[in-house]
mmCIF file of C-alpha atoms in Angstrom:
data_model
loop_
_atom_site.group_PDB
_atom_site.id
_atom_site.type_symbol
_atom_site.label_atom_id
_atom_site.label_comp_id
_atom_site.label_asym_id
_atom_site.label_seq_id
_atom_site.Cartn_x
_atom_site.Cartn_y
_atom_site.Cartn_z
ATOM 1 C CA UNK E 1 3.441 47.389 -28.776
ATOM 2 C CA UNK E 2 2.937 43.641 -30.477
ATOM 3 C CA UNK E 3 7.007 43.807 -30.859
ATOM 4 C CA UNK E 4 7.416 44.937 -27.305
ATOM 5 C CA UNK E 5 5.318 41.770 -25.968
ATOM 6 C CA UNK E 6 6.833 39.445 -28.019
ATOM 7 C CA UNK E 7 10.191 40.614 -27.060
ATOM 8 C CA UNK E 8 9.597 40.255 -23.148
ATOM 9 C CA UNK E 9 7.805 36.611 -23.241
ATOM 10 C CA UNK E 10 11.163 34.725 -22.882
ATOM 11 C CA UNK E 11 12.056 37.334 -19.620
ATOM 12 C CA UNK E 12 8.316 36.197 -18.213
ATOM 13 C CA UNK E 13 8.895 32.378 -18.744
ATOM 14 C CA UNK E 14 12.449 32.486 -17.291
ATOM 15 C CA UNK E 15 11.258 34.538 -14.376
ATOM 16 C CA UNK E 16 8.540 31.841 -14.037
ATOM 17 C CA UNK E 17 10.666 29.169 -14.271
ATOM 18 C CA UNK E 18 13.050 30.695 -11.740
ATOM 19 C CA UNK E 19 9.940 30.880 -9.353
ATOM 20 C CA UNK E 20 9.008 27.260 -9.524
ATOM 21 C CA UNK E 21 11.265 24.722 -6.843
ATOM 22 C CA UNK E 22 12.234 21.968 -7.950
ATOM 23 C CA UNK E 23 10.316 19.050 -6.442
ATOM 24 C CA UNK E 24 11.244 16.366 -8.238
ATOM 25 C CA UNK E 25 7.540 15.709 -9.887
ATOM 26 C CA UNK E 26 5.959 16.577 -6.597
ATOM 27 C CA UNK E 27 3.446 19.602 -6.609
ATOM 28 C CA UNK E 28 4.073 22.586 -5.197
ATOM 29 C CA UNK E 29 1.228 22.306 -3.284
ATOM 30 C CA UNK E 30 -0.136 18.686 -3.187
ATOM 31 C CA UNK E 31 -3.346 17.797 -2.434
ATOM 32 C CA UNK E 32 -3.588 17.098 1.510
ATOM 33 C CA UNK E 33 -3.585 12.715 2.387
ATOM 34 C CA UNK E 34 -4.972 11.853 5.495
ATOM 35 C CA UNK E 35 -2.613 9.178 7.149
ATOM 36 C CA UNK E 36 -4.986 7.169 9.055
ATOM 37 C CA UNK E 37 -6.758 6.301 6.525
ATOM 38 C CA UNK E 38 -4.372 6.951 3.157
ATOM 39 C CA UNK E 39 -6.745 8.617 0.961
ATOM 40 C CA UNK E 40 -7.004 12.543 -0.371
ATOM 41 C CA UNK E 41 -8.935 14.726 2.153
ATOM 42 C CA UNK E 42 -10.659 16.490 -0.403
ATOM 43 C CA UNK E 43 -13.576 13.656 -1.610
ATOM 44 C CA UNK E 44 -13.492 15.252 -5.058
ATOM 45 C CA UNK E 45 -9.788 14.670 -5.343
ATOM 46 C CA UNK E 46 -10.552 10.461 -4.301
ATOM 47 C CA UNK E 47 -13.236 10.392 -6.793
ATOM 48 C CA UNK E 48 -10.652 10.996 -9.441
ATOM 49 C CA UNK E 49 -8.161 8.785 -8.238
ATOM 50 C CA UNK E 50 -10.327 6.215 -7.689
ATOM 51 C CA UNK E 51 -11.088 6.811 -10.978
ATOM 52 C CA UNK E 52 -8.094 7.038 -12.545
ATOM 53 C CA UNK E 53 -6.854 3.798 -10.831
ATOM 54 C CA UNK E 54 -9.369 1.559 -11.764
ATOM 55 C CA UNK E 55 -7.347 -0.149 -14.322
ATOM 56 C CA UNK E 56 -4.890 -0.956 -11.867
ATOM 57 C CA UNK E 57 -7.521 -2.258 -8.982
ATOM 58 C CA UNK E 58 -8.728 -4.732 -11.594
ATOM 59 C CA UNK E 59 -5.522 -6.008 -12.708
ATOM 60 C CA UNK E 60 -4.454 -6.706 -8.872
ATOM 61 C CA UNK E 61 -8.160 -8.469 -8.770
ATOM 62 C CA UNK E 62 -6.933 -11.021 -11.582
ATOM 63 C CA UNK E 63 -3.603 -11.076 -9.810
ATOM 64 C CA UNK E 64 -4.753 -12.369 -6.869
ATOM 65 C CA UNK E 65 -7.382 -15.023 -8.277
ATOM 66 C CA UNK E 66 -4.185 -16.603 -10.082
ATOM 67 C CA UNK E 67 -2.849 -16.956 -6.841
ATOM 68 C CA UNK E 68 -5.325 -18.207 -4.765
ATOM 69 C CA UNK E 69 -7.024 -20.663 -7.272
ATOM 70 C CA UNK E 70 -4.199 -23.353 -7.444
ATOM 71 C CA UNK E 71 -3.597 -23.170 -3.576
ATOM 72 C CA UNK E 72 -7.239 -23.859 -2.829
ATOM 73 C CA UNK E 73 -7.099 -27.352 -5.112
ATOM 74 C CA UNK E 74 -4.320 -28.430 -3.883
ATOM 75 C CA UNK E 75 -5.504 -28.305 -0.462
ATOM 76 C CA UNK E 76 -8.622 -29.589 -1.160
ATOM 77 C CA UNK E 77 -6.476 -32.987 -1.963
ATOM 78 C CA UNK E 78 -5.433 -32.260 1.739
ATOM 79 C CA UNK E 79 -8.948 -32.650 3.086
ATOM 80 C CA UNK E 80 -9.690 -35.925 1.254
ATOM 81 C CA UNK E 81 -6.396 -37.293 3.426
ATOM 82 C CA UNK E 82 -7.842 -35.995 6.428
ATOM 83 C CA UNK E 83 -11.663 -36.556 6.023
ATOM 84 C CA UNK E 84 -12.061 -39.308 3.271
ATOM 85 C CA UNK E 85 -15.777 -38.770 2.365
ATOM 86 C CA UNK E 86 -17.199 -37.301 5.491
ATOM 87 C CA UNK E 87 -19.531 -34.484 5.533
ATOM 88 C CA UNK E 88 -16.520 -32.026 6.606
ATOM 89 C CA UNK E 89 -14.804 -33.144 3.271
ATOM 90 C CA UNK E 90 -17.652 -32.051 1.256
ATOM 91 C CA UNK E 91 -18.811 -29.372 2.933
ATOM 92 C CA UNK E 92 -14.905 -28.103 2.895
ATOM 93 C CA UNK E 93 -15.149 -28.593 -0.894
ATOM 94 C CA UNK E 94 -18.604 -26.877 -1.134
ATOM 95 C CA UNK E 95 -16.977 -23.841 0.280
ATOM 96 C CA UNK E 96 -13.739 -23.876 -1.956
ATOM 97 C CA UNK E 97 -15.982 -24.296 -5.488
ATOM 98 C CA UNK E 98 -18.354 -21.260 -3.838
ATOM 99 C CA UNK E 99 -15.579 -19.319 -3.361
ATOM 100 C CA UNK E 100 -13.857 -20.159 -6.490
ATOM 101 C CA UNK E 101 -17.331 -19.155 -8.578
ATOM 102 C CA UNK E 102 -17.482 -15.838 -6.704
ATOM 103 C CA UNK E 103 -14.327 -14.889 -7.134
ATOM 104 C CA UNK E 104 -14.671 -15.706 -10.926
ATOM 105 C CA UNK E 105 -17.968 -13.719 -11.354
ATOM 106 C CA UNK E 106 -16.154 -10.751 -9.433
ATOM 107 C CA UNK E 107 -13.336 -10.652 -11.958
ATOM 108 C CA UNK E 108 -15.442 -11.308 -14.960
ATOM 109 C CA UNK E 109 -17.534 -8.656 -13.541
ATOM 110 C CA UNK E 110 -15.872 -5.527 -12.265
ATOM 111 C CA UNK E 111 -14.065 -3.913 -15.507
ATOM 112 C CA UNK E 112 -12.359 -0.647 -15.494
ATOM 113 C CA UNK E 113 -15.267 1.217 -16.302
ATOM 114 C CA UNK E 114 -17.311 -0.327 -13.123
ATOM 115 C CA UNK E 115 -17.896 2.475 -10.342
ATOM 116 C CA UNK E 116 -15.832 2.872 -7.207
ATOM 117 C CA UNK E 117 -18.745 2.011 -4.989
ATOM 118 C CA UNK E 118 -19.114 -1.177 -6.975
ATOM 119 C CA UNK E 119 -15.343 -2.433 -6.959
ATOM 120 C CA UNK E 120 -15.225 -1.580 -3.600
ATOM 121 C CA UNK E 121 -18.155 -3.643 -2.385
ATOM 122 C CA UNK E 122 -17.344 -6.400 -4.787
ATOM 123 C CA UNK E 123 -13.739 -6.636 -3.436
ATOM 124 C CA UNK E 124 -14.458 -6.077 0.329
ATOM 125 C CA UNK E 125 -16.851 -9.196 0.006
ATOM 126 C CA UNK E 126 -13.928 -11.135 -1.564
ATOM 127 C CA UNK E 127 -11.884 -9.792 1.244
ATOM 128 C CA UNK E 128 -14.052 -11.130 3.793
ATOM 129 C CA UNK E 129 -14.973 -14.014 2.194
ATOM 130 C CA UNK E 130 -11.085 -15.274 2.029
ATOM 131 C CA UNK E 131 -10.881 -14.262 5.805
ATOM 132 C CA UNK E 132 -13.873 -16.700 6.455
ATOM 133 C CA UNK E 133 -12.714 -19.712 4.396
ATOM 134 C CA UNK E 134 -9.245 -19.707 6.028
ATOM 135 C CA UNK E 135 -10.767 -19.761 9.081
ATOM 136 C CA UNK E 136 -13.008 -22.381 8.173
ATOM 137 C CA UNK E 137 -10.320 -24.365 6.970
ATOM 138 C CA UNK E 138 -8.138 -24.006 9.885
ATOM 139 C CA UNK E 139 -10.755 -25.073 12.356
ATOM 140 C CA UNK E 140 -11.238 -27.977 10.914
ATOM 141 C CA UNK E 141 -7.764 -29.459 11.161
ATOM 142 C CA UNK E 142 -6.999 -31.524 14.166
ATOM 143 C CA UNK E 143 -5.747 -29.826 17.316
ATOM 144 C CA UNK E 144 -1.992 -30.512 17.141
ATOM 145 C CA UNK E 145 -1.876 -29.207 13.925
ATOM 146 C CA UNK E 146 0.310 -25.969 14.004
ATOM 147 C CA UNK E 147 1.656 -25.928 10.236
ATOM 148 C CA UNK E 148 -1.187 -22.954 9.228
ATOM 149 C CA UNK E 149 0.761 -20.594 10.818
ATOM 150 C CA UNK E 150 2.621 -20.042 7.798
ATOM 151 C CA UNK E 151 -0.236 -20.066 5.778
ATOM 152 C CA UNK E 152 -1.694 -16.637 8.106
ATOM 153 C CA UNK E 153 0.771 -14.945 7.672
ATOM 154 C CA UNK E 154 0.695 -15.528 3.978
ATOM 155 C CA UNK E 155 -2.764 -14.450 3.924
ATOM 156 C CA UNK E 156 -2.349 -11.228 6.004
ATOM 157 C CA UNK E 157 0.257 -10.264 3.580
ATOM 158 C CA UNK E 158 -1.586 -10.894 0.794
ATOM 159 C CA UNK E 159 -4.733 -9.339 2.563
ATOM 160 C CA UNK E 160 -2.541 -6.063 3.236
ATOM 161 C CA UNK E 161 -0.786 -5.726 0.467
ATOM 162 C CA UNK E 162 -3.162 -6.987 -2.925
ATOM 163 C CA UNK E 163 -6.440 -6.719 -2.217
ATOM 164 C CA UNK E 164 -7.735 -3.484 -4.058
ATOM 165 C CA UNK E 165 -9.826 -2.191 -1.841
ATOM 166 C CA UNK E 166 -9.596 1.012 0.562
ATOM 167 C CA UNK E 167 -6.595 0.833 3.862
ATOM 168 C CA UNK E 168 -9.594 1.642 5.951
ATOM 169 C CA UNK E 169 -10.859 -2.207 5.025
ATOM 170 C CA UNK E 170 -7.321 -3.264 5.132
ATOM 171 C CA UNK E 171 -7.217 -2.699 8.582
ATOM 172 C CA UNK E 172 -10.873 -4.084 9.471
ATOM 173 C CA UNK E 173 -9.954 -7.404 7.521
ATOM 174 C CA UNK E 174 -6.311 -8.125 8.801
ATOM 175 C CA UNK E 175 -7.595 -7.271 12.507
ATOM 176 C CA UNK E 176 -10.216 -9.701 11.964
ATOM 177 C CA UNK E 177 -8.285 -12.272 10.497
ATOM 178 C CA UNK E 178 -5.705 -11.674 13.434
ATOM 179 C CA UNK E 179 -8.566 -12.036 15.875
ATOM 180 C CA UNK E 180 -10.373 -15.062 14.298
ATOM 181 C CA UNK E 181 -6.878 -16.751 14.281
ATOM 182 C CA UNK E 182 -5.999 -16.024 18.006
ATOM 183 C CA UNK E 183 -8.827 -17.588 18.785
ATOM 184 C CA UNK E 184 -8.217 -20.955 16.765
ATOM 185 C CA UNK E 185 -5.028 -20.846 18.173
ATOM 186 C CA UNK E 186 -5.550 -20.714 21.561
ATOM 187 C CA UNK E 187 -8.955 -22.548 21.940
ATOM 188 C CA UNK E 188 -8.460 -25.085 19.133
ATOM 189 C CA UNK E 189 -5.009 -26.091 19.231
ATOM 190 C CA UNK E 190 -2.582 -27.919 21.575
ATOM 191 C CA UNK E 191 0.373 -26.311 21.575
ATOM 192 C CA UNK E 192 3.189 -28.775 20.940
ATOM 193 C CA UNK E 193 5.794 -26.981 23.210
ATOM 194 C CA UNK E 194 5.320 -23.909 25.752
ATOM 195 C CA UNK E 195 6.795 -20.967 23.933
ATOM 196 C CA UNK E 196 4.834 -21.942 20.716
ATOM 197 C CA UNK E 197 1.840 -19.599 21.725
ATOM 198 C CA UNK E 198 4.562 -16.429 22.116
ATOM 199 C CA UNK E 199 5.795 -17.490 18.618
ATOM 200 C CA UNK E 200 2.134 -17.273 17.314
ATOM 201 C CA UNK E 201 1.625 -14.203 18.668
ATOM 202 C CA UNK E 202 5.064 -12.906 17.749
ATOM 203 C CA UNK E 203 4.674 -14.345 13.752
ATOM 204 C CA UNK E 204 0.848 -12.803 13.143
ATOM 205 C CA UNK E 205 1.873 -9.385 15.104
ATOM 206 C CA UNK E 206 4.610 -9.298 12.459
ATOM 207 C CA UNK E 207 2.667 -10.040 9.916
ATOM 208 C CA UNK E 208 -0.184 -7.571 10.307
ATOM 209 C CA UNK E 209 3.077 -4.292 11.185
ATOM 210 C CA UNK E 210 4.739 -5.228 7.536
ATOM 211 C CA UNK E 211 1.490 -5.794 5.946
ATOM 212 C CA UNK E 212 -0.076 -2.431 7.354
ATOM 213 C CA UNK E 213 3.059 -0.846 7.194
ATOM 214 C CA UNK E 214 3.543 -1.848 3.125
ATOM 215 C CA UNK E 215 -0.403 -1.215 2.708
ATOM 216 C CA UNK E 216 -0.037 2.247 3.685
ATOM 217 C CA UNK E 217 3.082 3.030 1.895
ATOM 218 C CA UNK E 218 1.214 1.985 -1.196
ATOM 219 C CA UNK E 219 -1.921 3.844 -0.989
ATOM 220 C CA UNK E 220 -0.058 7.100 0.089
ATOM 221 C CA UNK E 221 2.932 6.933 -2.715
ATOM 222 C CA UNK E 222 0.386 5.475 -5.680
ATOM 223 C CA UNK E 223 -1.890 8.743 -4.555
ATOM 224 C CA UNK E 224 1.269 10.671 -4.594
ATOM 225 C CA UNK E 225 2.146 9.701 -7.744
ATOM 226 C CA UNK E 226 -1.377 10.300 -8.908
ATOM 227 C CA UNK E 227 -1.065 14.356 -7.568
ATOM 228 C CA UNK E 228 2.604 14.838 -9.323
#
């Protein structure tokens, strides 16, 4: 009987094997992703991704701090030209250094070991702290001054696409940056020729469809990925 089993174990595997598709290191049956908001369905699957991805999450953190620390000196030199020493000069460079020391304590902080809950909370602060400052900033520039458009749309990209927190606070934090920015643009600023306010509007809508877009791509695929 032993010789019998051990004789039909390759017929069972190659049977098995014939049963499988090929999916090219997708599962047969993957785990469900909800598209509006990019995450599993099942809330014990998330846990483990979130979980699993944790190394990544803090290694876009650090990623991001290198880029945003040598930005915010060198415009700091920007509101000395403008302001001199005013009280809008320091308090501009009050809010740089605080933002600066919290986003140092966050990365020094959150390690790959640190809960979910906690890198998400930590992160979504960040988020909205960088939303505020930028809006700060651009307020207090005079009215004619146009040249942070650019600088938006930077931000929404880099708001969509490397902050590691969930889409869902994607989305909340490029609509309010949108929002906040419509607003300085259109009650703040004199535009310097008529069709300027269309190519506002045109330049942020971009902006937030390729950041969104590219925000949701990587949430679904890196879950996909995660499930192969």
């Amino acid at each position: 009987t032993a010789l019998s089993i051990c004789q039909n174990t390759p017929n069972l595997r190659s049977s098995a094997m014939e049963q499988k598709p090929e999916t090219g290191g997708v599962p047969v049956h993957p785990e469900p992703i909800a598209p509006g908001v990019a995450k599993f369905v099942s809330t014990e699957h998330e846990e483990e991704y979130r979980a699993y991805s944790s190394a990544a999450d803090v290694q876009r953190g650090r990623l991001i701090l290198l880029i945003l620390v040598p930005p915010m000196l060198l415009f700091a030199m920007s509101d000395y030209q403008l302001f001199g020493h005013s009280p809008m000069f320091y308090a501009l460079i009050g809010a740089r250094v605080a933002y600066i020391a919290y986003a140092l304590a966050v990365v020094a902080s959150i390690r790959e070991h640190s809960s979910p809950a906690r890198r998400d909370l930590a992160y979504t602060v960040w988020l909205f702290a960088t939303i505020a400052l930028g809006v700060m900033v651009n307020l207090s520039r005079p009215a004619a001054y146009t040249g942070h458009v650019v600088i938006d749309v930077l931000m929404l990209l880099l708001v969509c696409l490397a902050t590691p927190v969930p889409f869902s606070m994607v989305v909340v934090g490029a609509g309010l940056f949108t929002l906040a920015e419509f607003g300085v643009l259109f009650f703040a600023r004199i535009a310097p020729h008529p069709v300027a306010p269309a190519f506002w509007i045109g330049a942020l809508l971009h902006a937030n469809l390729i950041g969104l877009w590219g925000a949701n791509r990587i949430h679904r695929t890196s879950r996909q990925r995660f499930d192969a």
